[in-house]
Amino acid sequence: MEQNRVVVTGLGTVNAIARSVPEFSSALQAGRCGIGPVTVFDTAEFRTHNGGEVQQFAPREMIPRPYSLKRMSRADCMAMAATVEALNDAGLFAAPDKLRGEMGVVIGGGAGGMLECEAVYRDYLLGTGRGLAYSRFASFCCASSADQIASQLRIRGPKTTFMTACSSGATAIGYARDLIQTNMAPVVICGGTEPLCRITYAAFNALQAVDPEHCKPFDKNRQGLSLGEGSGVMILEALSHARQRGARIYGEILGYGVSCDAHHMTAPDPEGAGAALAMRRALEDAGVSTEAVDYINAHGTATPANDLMETKGIKAVFGRRAYQIPISSTKSMIGHTLGAAGAIEGVAAVLAIHHHFIPPTIHHQTPDPQCDLDFVTEGARASDINIVLSNSFAFGGNNTAVVFGKFADSGVTHA
Amino acid sequence: MLRRVVVTGVGLVTPLGVGKDVFTRQLFGGFSGIRPITLFDTTRFDAKLGAQIRDFTPQDFIRPATLRRMDRLSQMATAGARMALDDAAFQIGPHNRDRVGVVLGTCFGGTDVAAQFGKVLFTDSPRRANPILVPNVVMNAPAGHAAIELGVRGVNTTVNHREVSAETAMAYAAAEIMRGRADVILAGGGDIISEFYFNVLTHFRTLSPQKGGMEELRPFDAQRNGTIVGEGAGIVCLESLESAEARGAIPYCEIAGWGLSAAPAGPNDWPTDPIGPSLAMTRALAAAHIDSGEIDYVSAAANGGRRSDRIEAEALGGVFSSPGRQPRVSAIKGSLGEGFSSGGIRAAAMALSIQNRTLAPTLGLSQPLAPLNFVLNAETQVAIRYGLLNGVSSGGTFAAVIMKKIG
């Protein structure tokens, strides 16, 4: 149905290997590694020291005046920078007031303003706070990023924030599409943002889920994830609205699916049943067959449990076809950006479609007989892609899968 | 074809008591849950009062194996979800568990656990941080725990957008059912009172007493001087009308529509004009295909906040301006305190109002700041065909949900 189609008309990102979308596209094709020593806080006391940090992040260079950086956390600034890029990319940065009055903002969050509040909290606990900088708590909630974007850009449509840990960004994209399909907004700014911070770093270290070097998704010797940070934002738009203003169309959101493992708070269902349910629901929602999927952007955190269950889940959904689909984990390059992961990976999926390539899984050296699919370990591949399935799985058993497609006027590419 | 969504159950863990029977007696009987705080020492604060949950025995609702892994907020939310499911008399089995979901909203999450985790991290060493606490530090813990306890694998999502988290969660859940992605979703939200946040709210001058007045929560009152914190969880069992009809369940009411909006505001601050809340309400009316004169009752978000109550009152006055058709308005935070993700409890209260034809009083209101048709004392025998649940949040986010009597 023409009126129900939702397309991607703008992209924005900052992450460990890029501070813009063109940079991200070339870094993905080059298989660049952004995982190295963490500098946003002192890691001396921690078990591990590496992460996918956004290098030399200078918000003022990316967020033009008169937009204020006052009381904005690192997470807020990254989301705002990605939003500015995405809106410019979509030709909507100077959108008319009428459109701003209807535009929505849906962000997936993680630690929010935790990085900035940790210092205040430490002072509070140690009783050393001379003048506790409580004003920093203005940006503490994950909601702060969406609030800043909407308030500074004077947007009045639906606004919300999801926090489903590592699937927040994917859920935000799925919900943004629903808002457009149900006529709640013609255009929605959606995505996710996540800062590196001590609490998160300590939490994953306490779970012994962090690879001290860099993550090695689907490798036999994988030891855990690398934490990362960044933001991914996309502009979703009703097809009719995009056509009317002659917008460039990157691709289409074809469907999404959500499920819950109902198994364990931090460990995934070992058989991947919840993951498979989310993938099936996304494909069903999109109306695409397993045969039509050309590439899977895996959750691929590189924890022993995730990669095994994800492999099993993909096999359960795709059967024999699982062995023929290229699958990669872009986390091998930027780390696991938690609340932003589904959004940054969504940007990667759309770039793969638009620029005809499949991003690689880097750092993969030793094949795992239990993870025996095509993980694109030799480097990026040139390939014409029509349909991408992007997986995001999270603590709490929160699974989300999103299906992206190449845009075709007839709307039948994925039949 | 979009499906219709109805409320078939309510679950309540509140400062007025646990379960719908005691909650109904207390709320509509005009009682308050506000008392001196006992969760922590309030000596160094001006504010001393809070609405803590009372008489809550989580063991009554949650199996021991799951319970021992849960933080306090997860216990409240999971017990609420169980109660809502039982109230709906909905049986979960292998045939339907993939079609039952949990969608919750929380503003602060399990802040007590985060504080405990951070304490070791910052006063000792990150190497001694306790892995057992990690699962409950994340905001989506309550929804995850509830799904594990109930064994449901449907849609599971957590909205984390300040004071409108629960209203937005219910709107999201209703949309998922409408689109056929789930048959039943336990939706709502909750928050807890914690010492650290009490500090932060004190700093932001959110809490009564301000300017040397008495410590009171006076919604929409000219003499209001800040809010009083509350806590609790409220969950409604949302179900497709066809699922409810197929099993012979009698719904409390239908979710007729909702509206979401944003308005420019400073960080953590309020807009200066009522456009935001007005937009959310007019969008909800449009979605429900009714005009403002058809709303009989509004459950307002007012909490005694100096600016938030004013813009909400202005918005209500502007939206409901048809002569002779002004809805009755009550603000039940006068009884419950500001529970942050209070939308679930307030939605359950609205469902009970529609079913029992009673209106809850606005405790603490004596000199209305605007000429709205306020409910000052509980009223009975009041027919509500359409009720509007209003949500307002600092940072400029607004949500309105319209609930409709069936038949």
Coordinates of N, CA and C in Angstrom, one line a residue, chain A residues 44-49 70-71 101-102 110 114 117-122 124-126 132 134-144 146-148 150-152 154-166 171 174-175 177-179 181-182 184 198-200 202-204 206-207 256-266 269 273-274 277 281 285 394-399, chain B residues 2 44 69 97-99 107-108 111 114-132 134-145 147-148 151-162 164 168 171-172 175-176 179 181 195-197 199-200 203-204 258-268 273 275-276 279 283 287 393-398:
Chain A
A44 N 42.5 2.9 34.8 CA 43.6 2.2 35.6 C 43.0 1.2 36.6
E45 N 41.9 1.5 37.2 CA 41.4 0.6 38.2 C 40.5 -0.5 37.7
F46 N 40.3 -0.5 36.4 CA 39.4 -1.5 35.8 C 40.2 -2.7 35.3
R47 N 39.5 -3.8 35.0 CA 40.1 -5.0 34.5 C 40.6 -4.9 33.1
T48 N 39.9 -4.1 32.3 CA 40.2 -3.9 30.9 C 40.3 -2.4 30.6
H49 N 40.9 -2.1 29.4 CA 41.2 -0.7 29.1 C 40.8 -0.2 27.8
K70 N 24.7 23.9 26.2 CA 24.6 24.1 27.6 C 23.8 22.9 28.2
R71 N 24.4 22.4 29.3 CA 23.8 21.3 30.0 C 23.5 20.0 29.2
G101 N 6.1 21.3 13.4 CA 4.9 21.1 14.3 C 4.4 19.7 14.3
E102 N 4.8 18.9 13.3 CA 4.2 17.5 13.2 C 5.3 16.5 13.3
G110 N 20.7 4.5 26.5 CA 21.4 3.6 27.3 C 21.8 4.2 28.6
M114 N 25.0 9.6 32.2 CA 25.7 8.9 33.3 C 27.2 9.4 33.4
C117 N 27.3 12.5 35.3 CA 26.8 12.5 36.7 C 27.6 11.6 37.6
E118 N 28.4 10.8 37.0 CA 29.3 9.9 37.9 C 30.1 10.7 38.9
A119 N 30.7 11.8 38.4 CA 31.5 12.6 39.2 C 30.7 13.2 40.4
V120 N 29.5 13.7 40.1 CA 28.7 14.2 41.1 C 28.3 13.2 42.1
Y121 N 28.0 12.0 41.6 CA 27.6 10.9 42.5 C 28.7 10.5 43.4
R122 N 29.9 10.4 42.8 CA 31.1 10.0 43.6 C 31.3 11.0 44.7
Y124 N 29.1 12.9 46.1 CA 28.0 12.7 47.0 C 28.3 11.6 48.0
L125 N 28.8 10.4 47.4 CA 29.0 9.3 48.2 C 30.2 9.5 49.2
L126 N 31.2 10.2 48.7 CA 32.4 10.4 49.5 C 32.2 11.6 50.4
L132 N 28.0 20.5 45.0 CA 27.7 19.4 44.1 C 27.1 20.0 42.8
Y134 N 24.8 19.7 40.8 CA 23.5 19.0 40.5 C 22.9 19.4 39.2
S135 N 23.3 20.6 38.7 CA 22.7 21.0 37.4 C 23.0 20.0 36.3
R136 N 24.1 19.2 36.5 CA 24.3 18.1 35.5 C 23.2 17.1 35.4
F137 N 22.5 17.0 36.5 CA 21.4 16.0 36.5 C 20.3 16.4 35.5
A138 N 20.3 17.6 35.0 CA 19.3 18.0 34.0 C 19.5 17.1 32.8
S139 N 20.7 16.6 32.5 CA 20.9 15.8 31.4 C 21.0 14.3 31.7
F140 N 20.7 13.9 33.0 CA 21.0 12.6 33.4 C 20.1 11.5 32.7
C141 N 18.8 11.8 32.6 CA 17.8 10.9 32.1 C 18.2 10.6 30.6
C142 N 17.9 9.4 30.1 CA 18.1 9.1 28.7 C 17.2 10.0 27.9
A143 N 16.1 10.5 28.4 CA 15.1 11.3 27.7 C 15.7 12.6 27.3
S144 N 16.8 13.0 28.0 CA 17.4 14.3 27.7 C 17.8 14.5 26.2
A146 N 16.4 13.2 23.4 CA 15.2 13.6 22.6 C 14.7 14.9 23.0
D147 N 14.7 15.3 24.3 CA 14.3 16.6 24.8 C 15.1 17.7 24.1
Q148 N 16.4 17.5 24.1 CA 17.3 18.6 23.5 C 17.0 18.7 22.0
A150 N 14.3 17.9 20.3 CA 13.0 18.5 20.0 C 12.9 20.0 20.4
S151 N 13.5 20.3 21.6 CA 13.4 21.7 22.1 C 14.2 22.6 21.2
Q152 N 15.4 22.2 20.9 CA 16.3 23.2 20.2 C 15.8 23.3 18.8
R154 N 12.7 23.0 17.9 CA 11.3 23.5 18.0 C 10.3 22.5 17.3
I155 N 10.5 21.2 17.6 CA 9.7 20.2 17.1 C 8.5 19.9 18.0
R156 N 7.3 19.6 17.5 CA 6.2 19.4 18.4 C 5.4 18.1 18.1
G157 N 6.0 17.2 17.4 CA 5.3 16.0 17.1 C 5.5 15.0 18.3
P158 N 5.2 13.7 18.1 CA 5.4 12.7 19.2 C 6.8 12.6 19.5
K159 N 7.1 12.5 20.8 CA 8.5 12.4 21.3 C 8.6 11.3 22.3
T160 N 9.5 10.4 22.2 CA 9.7 9.5 23.3 C 11.1 8.8 23.3
T161 N 11.4 8.1 24.4 CA 12.7 7.5 24.5 C 12.5 6.0 25.0
F162 N 13.1 5.1 24.2 CA 13.1 3.7 24.7 C 14.4 3.3 25.4
M163 N 14.3 2.5 26.4 CA 15.5 2.0 27.0 C 15.3 0.5 27.2
T164 N 15.7 -0.2 26.1 CA 15.6 -1.7 26.2 C 17.1 -2.2 26.1
A165 N 18.0 -1.5 26.8 CA 19.4 -1.8 26.8 C 19.9 -1.9 25.3
C166 N 20.4 -3.1 24.9 CA 21.2 -3.2 23.7 C 20.3 -3.2 22.4
T171 N 14.6 -0.6 18.3 CA 13.2 -0.4 18.7 C 12.7 1.0 18.3
G174 N 11.9 1.0 14.7 CA 10.6 0.3 14.4 C 9.4 1.1 14.8
Y175 N 9.5 1.8 16.0 CA 8.4 2.6 16.5 C 8.2 3.8 15.7
R177 N 8.7 4.1 12.5 CA 8.0 3.7 11.3 C 6.5 3.5 11.6
D178 N 6.2 3.0 12.8 CA 4.8 2.8 13.2 C 4.1 4.1 13.3
L179 N 4.8 5.1 13.9 CA 4.2 6.4 14.1 C 3.8 7.0 12.7
Q181 N 3.3 5.2 9.9 CA 2.2 4.4 9.3 C 0.8 4.7 9.8
T182 N 0.8 5.1 11.1 CA -0.5 5.3 11.7 C -0.8 6.8 11.7
M184 N 0.6 9.5 12.7 CA 0.9 10.3 13.9 C 2.0 11.4 13.6
R198 N 31.8 5.0 33.3 CA 32.4 4.0 34.2 C 31.4 3.0 34.7
I199 N 30.1 3.4 34.9 CA 29.1 2.4 35.4 C 29.0 1.3 34.4
T200 N 28.8 1.6 33.2 CA 28.6 0.6 32.1 C 29.9 -0.3 32.0
A202 N 32.2 -0.8 34.2 CA 32.3 -1.6 35.4 C 31.4 -2.8 35.4
A203 N 30.1 -2.5 34.9 CA 29.1 -3.6 34.9 C 29.5 -4.7 33.9
F204 N 29.9 -4.4 32.7 CA 30.3 -5.5 31.8 C 31.6 -6.2 32.2
A206 N 32.3 -6.6 35.4 CA 31.9 -7.4 36.5 C 31.3 -8.7 36.0
L207 N 30.7 -8.6 34.9 CA 30.1 -9.8 34.3 C 31.1 -10.6 33.5
Y256 N 9.5 -4.6 11.2 CA 10.3 -4.9 12.4 C 9.5 -5.9 13.3
G257 N 10.3 -6.5 14.2 CA 9.7 -7.5 15.1 C 10.3 -7.5 16.4
V258 N 9.5 -7.7 17.5 CA 10.0 -7.6 18.8 C 9.6 -8.9 19.5
S259 N 10.5 -9.4 20.4 CA 10.1 -10.6 21.2 C 10.9 -10.5 22.5
C260 N 10.5 -11.4 23.4 CA 11.3 -11.5 24.6 C 11.7 -13.0 24.9
D261 N 12.9 -13.2 25.3 CA 13.4 -14.5 25.7 C 12.6 -15.1 26.8
A262 N 12.2 -14.3 27.8 CA 11.6 -14.8 29.0 C 12.4 -16.0 29.6
H263 N 13.7 -15.8 29.6 CA 14.6 -16.9 30.0 C 15.5 -16.4 31.1
H264 N 16.3 -15.4 31.0 CA 17.3 -14.9 32.0 C 17.6 -13.5 31.7
M265 N 17.9 -12.7 32.8 CA 18.1 -11.3 32.7 C 19.3 -10.9 31.8
T266 N 20.4 -11.7 32.0 CA 21.6 -11.3 31.2 C 22.1 -12.3 30.2
D269 N 18.7 -16.9 25.7 CA 18.2 -18.3 25.6 C 19.2 -19.0 24.7
A273 N 15.8 -19.1 20.7 CA 14.3 -19.1 20.4 C 13.7 -17.7 20.3
G274 N 14.1 -16.9 21.3 CA 13.6 -15.5 21.3 C 14.1 -14.7 20.2
L277 N 12.3 -15.7 17.1 CA 11.0 -15.2 17.0 C 11.0 -13.7 16.5
R281 N 9.2 -12.5 13.1 CA 8.2 -11.4 13.1 C 8.6 -10.3 12.2
D285 N 6.3 -9.1 9.2 CA 5.9 -7.8 9.1 C 6.2 -7.1 7.8
A394 N 19.1 -8.0 23.6 CA 19.5 -7.2 24.8 C 19.3 -8.0 26.1
F395 N 19.9 -7.4 27.2 CA 19.6 -7.8 28.6 C 18.1 -7.7 28.7
G396 N 17.6 -8.5 29.6 CA 16.2 -8.5 29.8 C 15.5 -9.4 28.8
G397 N 16.3 -9.9 27.8 CA 15.7 -10.8 26.8 C 15.0 -10.0 25.8
N398 N 15.3 -8.7 25.6 CA 14.6 -7.8 24.7 C 15.2 -7.9 23.3
N399 N 14.5 -8.6 22.4 CA 15.0 -8.8 21.0 C 14.2 -7.9 20.0
Chain B
L2 N -7.5 -2.2 11.6 CA -6.9 -2.1 13.0 C -7.9 -2.7 14.0
R44 N 18.1 15.9 57.2 CA 18.8 17.1 56.6 C 18.0 17.7 55.5
R69 N 16.0 -12.7 42.6 CA 16.8 -11.9 41.6 C 16.3 -10.5 41.4
R97 N 1.7 -17.9 24.7 CA 2.7 -17.1 25.5 C 3.5 -16.2 24.5
D98 N 3.6 -16.5 23.2 CA 4.3 -15.7 22.3 C 3.5 -14.4 21.9
R99 N 2.2 -14.5 22.2 CA 1.3 -13.3 21.9 C 1.0 -12.5 23.1
C107 N 10.6 6.2 35.0 CA 11.4 7.5 34.9 C 12.8 7.3 35.4
F108 N 12.9 6.8 36.6 CA 14.3 6.6 37.2 C 14.8 5.2 37.2
T111 N 16.8 2.9 40.9 CA 17.9 3.8 41.4 C 18.5 3.3 42.6
A114 N 21.2 0.9 41.4 CA 22.3 1.7 40.7 C 23.2 2.4 41.8
A115 N 22.5 2.9 42.8 CA 23.3 3.5 43.9 C 24.2 2.5 44.6
Q116 N 23.7 1.3 44.9 CA 24.4 0.3 45.5 C 25.6 -0.1 44.7
F117 N 25.4 -0.3 43.4 CA 26.4 -0.7 42.5 C 27.5 0.4 42.4
G118 N 27.0 1.6 42.2 CA 28.0 2.8 42.1 C 28.8 3.0 43.4
K119 N 28.2 2.7 44.5 CA 28.9 2.9 45.8 C 30.2 2.1 45.8
V120 N 30.1 0.8 45.5 CA 31.3 0.0 45.4 C 32.3 0.5 44.4
L121 N 31.8 0.8 43.3 CA 32.6 1.3 42.2 C 33.4 2.6 42.5
F122 N 32.7 3.5 43.2 CA 33.4 4.8 43.5 C 34.1 4.9 44.8
T123 N 33.7 4.1 45.8 CA 34.3 4.3 47.1 C 35.3 3.1 47.4
D124 N 35.2 2.1 46.5 CA 36.2 1.0 46.7 C 37.0 0.8 45.4
S125 N 36.6 -0.1 44.6 CA 37.3 -0.3 43.3 C 36.3 -0.9 42.3
P126 N 36.4 -0.5 41.0 CA 35.6 -1.1 40.0 C 35.7 -2.7 40.0
R127 N 36.9 -3.1 40.4 CA 37.1 -4.6 40.3 C 36.3 -5.3 41.4
R128 N 35.8 -4.6 42.3 CA 34.9 -5.3 43.3 C 33.4 -5.0 43.1
A129 N 33.1 -4.4 41.9 CA 31.7 -4.1 41.6 C 31.0 -5.5 41.5
N130 N 29.8 -5.5 42.0 CA 29.1 -6.8 42.2 C 28.3 -7.2 41.0
P131 N 28.6 -8.3 40.3 CA 27.9 -8.7 39.1 C 26.5 -9.0 39.3
I132 N 26.1 -9.5 40.5 CA 24.7 -9.8 40.8 C 23.8 -8.6 40.7
V134 N 24.2 -6.2 38.5 CA 24.1 -5.6 37.1 C 22.8 -5.7 36.4
P135 N 22.1 -6.9 36.4 CA 20.9 -7.0 35.7 C 19.8 -6.0 36.1
N136 N 19.9 -5.6 37.4 CA 18.8 -4.7 37.9 C 19.2 -3.2 37.8
V137 N 20.4 -2.9 37.3 CA 20.8 -1.5 37.1 C 20.1 -1.0 35.8
V138 N 19.8 -1.8 34.9 CA 19.3 -1.4 33.6 C 17.7 -1.1 33.8
M139 N 17.3 -0.1 33.0 CA 15.9 0.4 33.1 C 14.9 -0.6 32.7
N140 N 15.3 -1.6 31.8 CA 14.3 -2.5 31.3 C 14.3 -3.8 32.2
A141 N 14.9 -3.7 33.4 CA 14.8 -4.9 34.3 C 13.4 -5.3 34.7
P142 N 12.6 -4.3 35.1 CA 11.2 -4.7 35.5 C 10.5 -5.5 34.5
A143 N 10.5 -5.0 33.2 CA 9.8 -5.7 32.1 C 10.4 -7.1 31.9
G144 N 11.7 -7.2 31.9 CA 12.3 -8.4 31.7 C 12.0 -9.5 32.8
H145 N 12.0 -9.0 34.1 CA 11.7 -9.9 35.2 C 10.2 -10.3 35.1
A147 N 8.4 -10.7 32.4 CA 8.3 -11.6 31.3 C 8.8 -13.0 31.8
I148 N 9.9 -13.0 32.5 CA 10.4 -14.3 33.0 C 9.4 -15.0 34.0
G151 N 6.4 -16.0 32.0 CA 6.7 -16.9 30.9 C 6.1 -16.4 29.6
V152 N 6.2 -15.1 29.4 CA 5.6 -14.6 28.1 C 6.7 -14.0 27.2
R153 N 6.6 -14.4 25.9 CA 7.6 -14.0 24.9 C 7.2 -13.0 23.9
G154 N 6.1 -12.4 24.1 CA 5.6 -11.4 23.2 C 6.4 -10.1 23.3
V155 N 5.9 -9.0 22.6 CA 6.5 -7.7 22.7 C 7.0 -7.3 24.1
N156 N 8.2 -6.9 24.2 CA 8.7 -6.5 25.5 C 9.5 -5.2 25.4
T157 N 9.0 -4.1 25.9 CA 9.7 -2.9 25.7 C 9.6 -2.0 26.9
T158 N 10.6 -1.1 27.1 CA 10.5 -0.2 28.2 C 10.7 1.3 27.7
V159 N 9.7 2.1 28.1 CA 9.8 3.5 27.7 C 10.4 4.2 28.9
N160 N 11.4 5.1 28.6 CA 12.1 5.8 29.7 C 12.1 7.3 29.4
H161 N 10.9 7.9 29.5 CA 10.9 9.3 29.1 C 10.2 10.1 30.2
R162 N 10.9 10.2 31.3 CA 10.5 11.1 32.4 C 9.1 10.7 32.9
V164 N 6.1 11.0 31.6 CA 5.1 10.4 30.7 C 5.5 9.0 30.3
T168 N 3.1 6.8 27.7 CA 3.6 6.5 26.4 C 3.7 4.9 26.2
A171 N 0.3 3.7 25.3 CA 0.0 4.1 23.9 C 0.8 3.1 22.9
Y172 N 2.0 2.8 23.2 CA 2.8 1.9 22.4 C 2.2 0.5 22.4
A175 N -0.9 0.3 20.4 CA -0.7 0.3 19.0 C -0.2 -1.1 18.5
E176 N 0.6 -1.8 19.4 CA 1.0 -3.1 19.0 C -0.1 -4.1 18.9
R179 N -2.3 -3.3 15.8 CA -1.7 -3.8 14.5 C -1.6 -5.3 14.5
R181 N 0.2 -7.3 16.5 CA 1.4 -7.9 16.8 C 1.4 -8.7 18.2
E195 N 16.8 7.7 48.1 CA 17.4 8.9 48.8 C 18.2 9.7 47.8
F196 N 18.9 9.1 46.9 CA 19.7 9.9 46.0 C 18.8 10.9 45.2
Y197 N 17.7 10.3 44.7 CA 16.9 11.2 43.9 C 16.2 12.3 44.7
N199 N 17.6 13.9 47.0 CA 18.6 14.9 46.9 C 18.5 15.8 45.7
V200 N 18.4 15.1 44.6 CA 18.4 15.8 43.3 C 17.1 16.6 43.2
H203 N 17.4 19.7 45.2 CA 18.2 20.7 44.5 C 17.4 21.4 43.5
F204 N 16.6 20.7 42.7 CA 15.8 21.3 41.6 C 14.5 22.0 42.1
W258 N -5.1 8.1 21.4 CA -4.1 8.8 22.3 C -3.4 9.8 21.4
G259 N -2.8 10.8 22.1 CA -2.0 11.8 21.4 C -0.7 12.1 22.1
L260 N 0.4 12.2 21.4 CA 1.7 12.5 21.9 C 2.2 13.9 21.3
S261 N 2.9 14.6 22.1 CA 3.4 15.9 21.6 C 4.6 16.3 22.3
A262 N 5.3 17.3 21.7 CA 6.5 17.9 22.3 C 6.3 19.4 22.3
A263 N 7.0 20.1 23.2 CA 7.0 21.5 23.2 C 8.4 22.0 23.7
P264 N 8.9 23.0 23.1 CA 10.3 23.5 23.5 C 10.3 23.8 25.0
A265 N 11.3 23.3 25.7 CA 11.5 23.6 27.1 C 13.0 23.5 27.4
G266 N 13.4 24.2 28.4 CA 14.8 24.1 28.9 C 15.1 22.7 29.4
P267 N 16.3 22.3 29.6 CA 16.6 21.0 30.1 C 15.9 20.7 31.4
N268 N 15.2 19.7 31.5 CA 14.5 19.3 32.7 C 13.5 20.4 33.2
D273 N 4.3 28.0 27.8 CA 2.9 28.1 27.3 C 2.2 26.7 27.3
I275 N 0.8 25.1 24.9 CA 0.6 24.5 23.6 C 0.9 23.0 23.6
G276 N 1.9 22.6 24.3 CA 2.3 21.2 24.3 C 1.2 20.3 24.8
L279 N -1.8 20.3 22.5 CA -1.6 19.5 21.3 C -1.9 18.0 21.5
R283 N -4.8 16.0 19.7 CA -4.4 14.8 18.9 C -5.2 13.6 19.4
A287 N -7.8 11.3 17.3 CA -7.6 9.9 17.1 C -8.8 9.1 17.6
S393 N 5.2 16.1 31.2 CA 6.6 15.8 31.7 C 7.5 17.0 31.5
S394 N 8.4 17.2 32.5 CA 9.4 18.2 32.4 C 10.3 17.9 31.1
G395 N 10.9 18.9 30.5 CA 11.6 18.7 29.3 C 10.6 18.9 28.1
G396 N 9.3 19.0 28.4 CA 8.4 19.3 27.3 C 7.9 18.1 26.5
T397 N 7.4 17.1 27.2 CA 6.8 16.0 26.6 C 5.4 15.7 27.1
F398 N 4.4 15.4 26.3 CA 3.0 15.3 26.7 C 2.3 14.1 26.1

